Amino acid sequence: MTFTFEPEAVVGVPVVGSPDLYPVRRIYCVGRNYAAHAREMGGDPDREPPFFFCKPTDAIVVVPDGGSVDVRYPSLTTNLQHEIELVVAIGKAGADIPVASADEHVFGYGVGLDMTRRDLQFTMRDKGRPWEIGKAFDASAPIGPLRTAADFGPVAAQAIWVQVDGVDRQRSDVSQLIWSIPEVIANLSTYFTLKPGDLIYSGTPEGVGRVERGQTMRGGIDGLGTIGVRMV
Ligand code: MN
């Protein structure tokens, strides 16, 4: 079969210790999954059910472990913000996945940034409109290489942090997630059939803030390495 034009290539994320790339199918993101961040967004930090939004796969920017890439400052915003997040990579399909077996569906984990045009997101939010223009823009999902679940081990209380030009902005640990990774997988899989290649950006801790042209973010999660992104 041929196509009317050459299709876009599948987006691949490197896997530590493997020559093969992880092929990205969908990108899901969880909103407000750390209590202190829910508060700073003006929300209720109680365990209201998780909610989700999506980014396109070509929002991915692969960052080498420990390295840094340049990303163009996006259009139509004056309030670009960083959200450092634990990213879960799905490795086995499922719908209505029980919490108890959710870990079986995890291929691995990575460090990601859910870059956000906060001004556009809030304009849309306040009008009850979708968040796409605030969240799903080009190069809005930088990510480092994935570690397999076996390599990483259990999600426990690994530190998660991001600095801008060497100054701490966000620092927490992944035990502070309101909805654990198995709970997120279970809930998300009631709405969508999860398939291998699906990435889930699991939410960001408190301390989100602006990043300007010329500034460099460096973020990491213990056991998953670090990524650097300079806005240009
Ligand atoms: Mn986020």
Coordinates of C-alpha atoms and ligand atoms in Angstrom, one line a residue:
M1 CA 0.0 0.0 0.0
T2 CA 1.2 3.5 -0.7
F3 CA 0.2 6.8 0.9
T4 CA -0.7 10.0 -0.9
F5 CA 2.4 11.5 0.7
E6 CA 5.2 10.2 2.9
P7 CA 3.8 9.8 6.4
E8 CA 5.5 11.3 9.4
A9 CA 8.0 8.9 11.0
V10 CA 7.0 7.3 14.2
V11 CA 8.5 9.2 17.1
G12 CA 11.0 7.0 19.1
V13 CA 12.5 7.4 22.6
P14 CA 15.8 5.8 23.4
V15 CA 15.9 3.0 26.0
V16 CA 18.9 2.8 28.3
G17 CA 20.8 -0.5 27.7
S18 CA 18.9 -1.2 24.4
P19 CA 19.7 -0.4 20.8
D20 CA 15.9 -0.1 20.1
L21 CA 13.7 2.9 20.3
Y22 CA 10.4 3.0 22.2
P23 CA 7.8 3.9 19.5
V24 CA 5.4 6.6 20.8
R25 CA 1.7 6.1 20.1
R26 CA -0.2 8.5 22.4
I27 CA 0.8 11.0 25.1
Y28 CA -1.5 11.3 28.1
C29 CA -0.9 13.8 30.8
V30 CA -2.4 13.9 34.3
G31 CA -3.6 17.3 35.8
R32 CA -3.0 18.3 39.4
N33 CA -1.5 15.1 40.8
Y34 CA 0.6 16.6 43.7
A35 CA -1.4 18.3 46.5
A36 CA 0.9 21.3 46.8
H37 CA 0.7 21.9 43.1
A38 CA -3.1 21.6 43.1
R39 CA -3.1 24.3 45.7
E40 CA -0.8 26.6 43.8
M41 CA -3.2 26.2 40.7
G42 CA -6.1 27.3 42.9
G43 CA -7.6 23.9 43.1
D44 CA -8.6 21.4 45.8
P45 CA -5.8 19.0 46.7
D46 CA -8.2 16.3 47.9
R47 CA -8.5 13.1 46.0
E48 CA -11.0 14.2 43.4
P49 CA -10.6 11.8 40.5
P50 CA -7.6 12.3 38.3
F51 CA -8.2 14.2 35.0
F52 CA -6.4 13.9 31.7
F53 CA -5.3 15.8 28.6
C54 CA -3.3 14.8 25.6
K55 CA -0.3 16.0 23.6
P56 CA 0.5 15.0 20.0
T57 CA 3.4 12.6 19.7
D58 CA 5.4 15.1 17.7
A59 CA 5.5 17.3 20.8
I60 CA 8.3 14.9 21.9
V61 CA 11.8 16.3 22.1
V62 CA 14.4 13.6 22.9
V63 CA 17.1 14.8 25.3
P64 CA 20.2 12.7 25.8
D65 CA 20.7 11.6 29.4
G66 CA 22.7 14.3 31.1
G67 CA 22.7 16.3 27.9
S68 CA 20.9 19.4 26.8
V69 CA 19.0 20.5 23.7
D70 CA 17.9 23.9 22.4
V71 CA 14.1 24.4 22.0
R72 CA 12.5 27.4 20.3
Y73 CA 10.4 29.6 22.7
P74 CA 6.9 28.9 21.5
S75 CA 4.6 31.5 19.8
L76 CA 1.8 33.5 21.3
T77 CA 2.8 33.2 24.9
T78 CA 4.5 35.5 27.4
N79 CA 4.3 33.0 30.3
L80 CA 5.9 29.7 29.3
Q81 CA 6.2 27.4 32.4
H82 CA 8.1 24.2 33.3
E83 CA 6.4 21.2 34.8
I84 CA 8.9 18.4 35.7
E85 CA 7.2 15.0 35.6
L86 CA 7.7 11.2 36.0
V87 CA 6.7 9.7 32.7
V88 CA 5.3 6.2 32.5
A89 CA 5.7 4.1 29.3
I90 CA 3.1 1.5 28.7
G91 CA 4.3 -1.8 27.4
K92 CA 1.2 -4.0 27.4
A93 CA -2.3 -3.2 26.2
G94 CA -5.3 -3.2 28.5
A95 CA -8.7 -1.6 29.3
D96 CA -10.3 -1.5 32.7
I97 CA -7.0 -2.5 34.3
P98 CA -7.2 -3.3 38.0
V99 CA -4.9 -1.3 40.3
A100 CA -3.4 -4.6 41.5
S101 CA -2.1 -5.6 38.1
A102 CA -1.4 -2.2 36.7
D103 CA 2.4 -2.6 37.1
E104 CA 2.3 -5.5 34.5
H105 CA 1.4 -2.9 31.9
V106 CA 4.4 -0.7 32.5
F107 CA 7.4 -0.9 30.1
G108 CA 9.5 1.7 31.9
Y109 CA 9.9 5.2 33.2
G110 CA 11.5 8.5 32.1
V111 CA 12.0 12.1 33.0
G112 CA 9.8 14.6 31.1
L113 CA 8.8 18.2 31.0
D114 CA 5.2 19.2 30.4
M115 CA 5.9 22.6 29.0
T116 CA 2.9 24.9 29.3
R117 CA 1.8 28.2 27.8
R118 CA 0.2 29.1 31.2
D119 CA -1.4 32.3 29.9
L120 CA -3.2 30.5 27.1
Q121 CA -4.1 27.5 29.3
F122 CA -5.7 29.8 31.9
T123 CA -7.6 31.8 29.2
M124 CA -9.1 28.6 27.9
R125 CA -9.7 27.2 31.4
D126 CA -11.5 30.3 32.5
K127 CA -13.8 30.1 29.5
G128 CA -14.4 26.4 30.0
R129 CA -12.6 25.6 26.7
P130 CA -10.1 22.8 25.9
W131 CA -6.5 23.3 27.0
E132 CA -4.9 22.3 23.7
I133 CA -3.3 25.6 22.8
G134 CA -1.8 25.9 26.2
K135 CA -0.5 22.4 26.4
A136 CA -0.3 20.5 23.1
F137 CA 2.0 22.8 21.1
D138 CA 5.2 21.9 19.2
A139 CA 8.1 20.7 21.3
S140 CA 6.0 20.8 24.5
A141 CA 7.1 17.4 25.7
P142 CA 10.8 17.0 26.2
I143 CA 11.8 13.6 27.5
G144 CA 15.0 11.7 28.5
P145 CA 15.8 8.1 27.7
L146 CA 13.5 5.5 29.2
R147 CA 14.6 3.0 31.9
T148 CA 12.8 -0.3 31.9
A149 CA 10.7 -1.0 35.0
A150 CA 13.1 -3.8 35.9
D151 CA 16.1 -1.4 35.8
F152 CA 14.3 1.4 37.7
G153 CA 12.7 -0.8 40.3
P154 CA 9.6 0.2 42.3
V155 CA 8.3 3.8 42.2
A156 CA 8.9 4.8 45.8
A157 CA 10.2 8.2 47.1
Q158 CA 12.7 9.1 44.4
A159 CA 13.5 12.8 44.3
I160 CA 12.1 14.8 41.4
W161 CA 13.4 18.3 40.7
V162 CA 14.1 21.0 38.2
Q163 CA 16.4 23.9 38.2
V164 CA 16.4 27.0 36.0
D165 CA 19.9 28.4 35.4
G166 CA 21.1 26.3 38.4
V167 CA 18.5 27.6 40.9
D168 CA 15.9 25.1 42.3
R169 CA 12.4 25.7 41.1
Q170 CA 10.6 22.4 41.8
R171 CA 11.8 19.8 44.3
S172 CA 9.7 17.0 45.7
D173 CA 9.6 13.2 45.6
V174 CA 7.3 10.8 43.7
S175 CA 5.8 9.4 46.8
Q176 CA 3.9 12.8 46.9
L177 CA 1.7 11.8 44.0
I178 CA -2.0 12.0 45.0
W179 CA -2.8 9.2 42.6
S180 CA -0.1 6.5 42.4
I181 CA 1.1 5.2 39.1
P182 CA -1.0 2.0 39.3
E183 CA -4.1 4.1 40.2
V184 CA -3.5 6.5 37.3
I185 CA -3.1 3.5 34.9
A186 CA -6.3 1.9 36.3
N187 CA -8.3 5.1 36.0
L188 CA -7.0 6.2 32.6
S189 CA -7.7 2.7 31.2
T190 CA -11.4 3.1 32.0
Y191 CA -11.6 5.9 29.5
F192 CA -9.1 4.7 26.9
T193 CA -7.7 1.3 25.9
L194 CA -4.0 1.7 26.7
K195 CA -1.6 0.2 24.2
P196 CA 2.2 -0.2 24.0
G197 CA 3.7 3.1 23.0
D198 CA 1.5 5.2 25.2
L199 CA 3.3 7.6 27.5
I200 CA 1.7 9.1 30.6
Y201 CA 3.1 12.3 32.0
S202 CA 2.0 11.7 35.6
G203 CA 1.7 15.3 37.0
T204 CA 4.0 17.9 38.4
P205 CA 4.9 18.9 42.0
E206 CA 4.7 22.5 43.3
G207 CA 7.0 25.2 42.2
V208 CA 6.0 25.6 38.5
G209 CA 7.2 28.8 37.1
R210 CA 8.3 30.8 34.1
V211 CA 11.2 30.1 31.9
E212 CA 12.5 32.8 29.6
R213 CA 14.5 32.8 26.3
G214 CA 18.1 32.1 27.0
Q215 CA 17.4 30.2 30.3
T216 CA 18.3 26.5 30.7
M217 CA 16.2 24.0 32.7
R218 CA 17.8 20.9 34.1
G219 CA 15.5 18.4 35.7
G220 CA 15.8 14.9 36.9
I221 CA 14.4 12.0 38.9
D222 CA 16.7 9.8 41.0
G223 CA 17.4 6.6 39.1
L224 CA 16.2 8.1 35.8
G225 CA 19.0 10.6 35.0
T226 CA 18.6 14.2 34.1
I227 CA 17.6 16.3 31.1
G228 CA 18.5 19.8 30.0
V229 CA 16.5 22.2 27.8
R230 CA 17.6 25.7 26.8
M231 CA 14.9 28.0 25.5
V232 CA 16.1 30.0 22.5
Ligands
MN1 MN 1.6 18.6 33.9

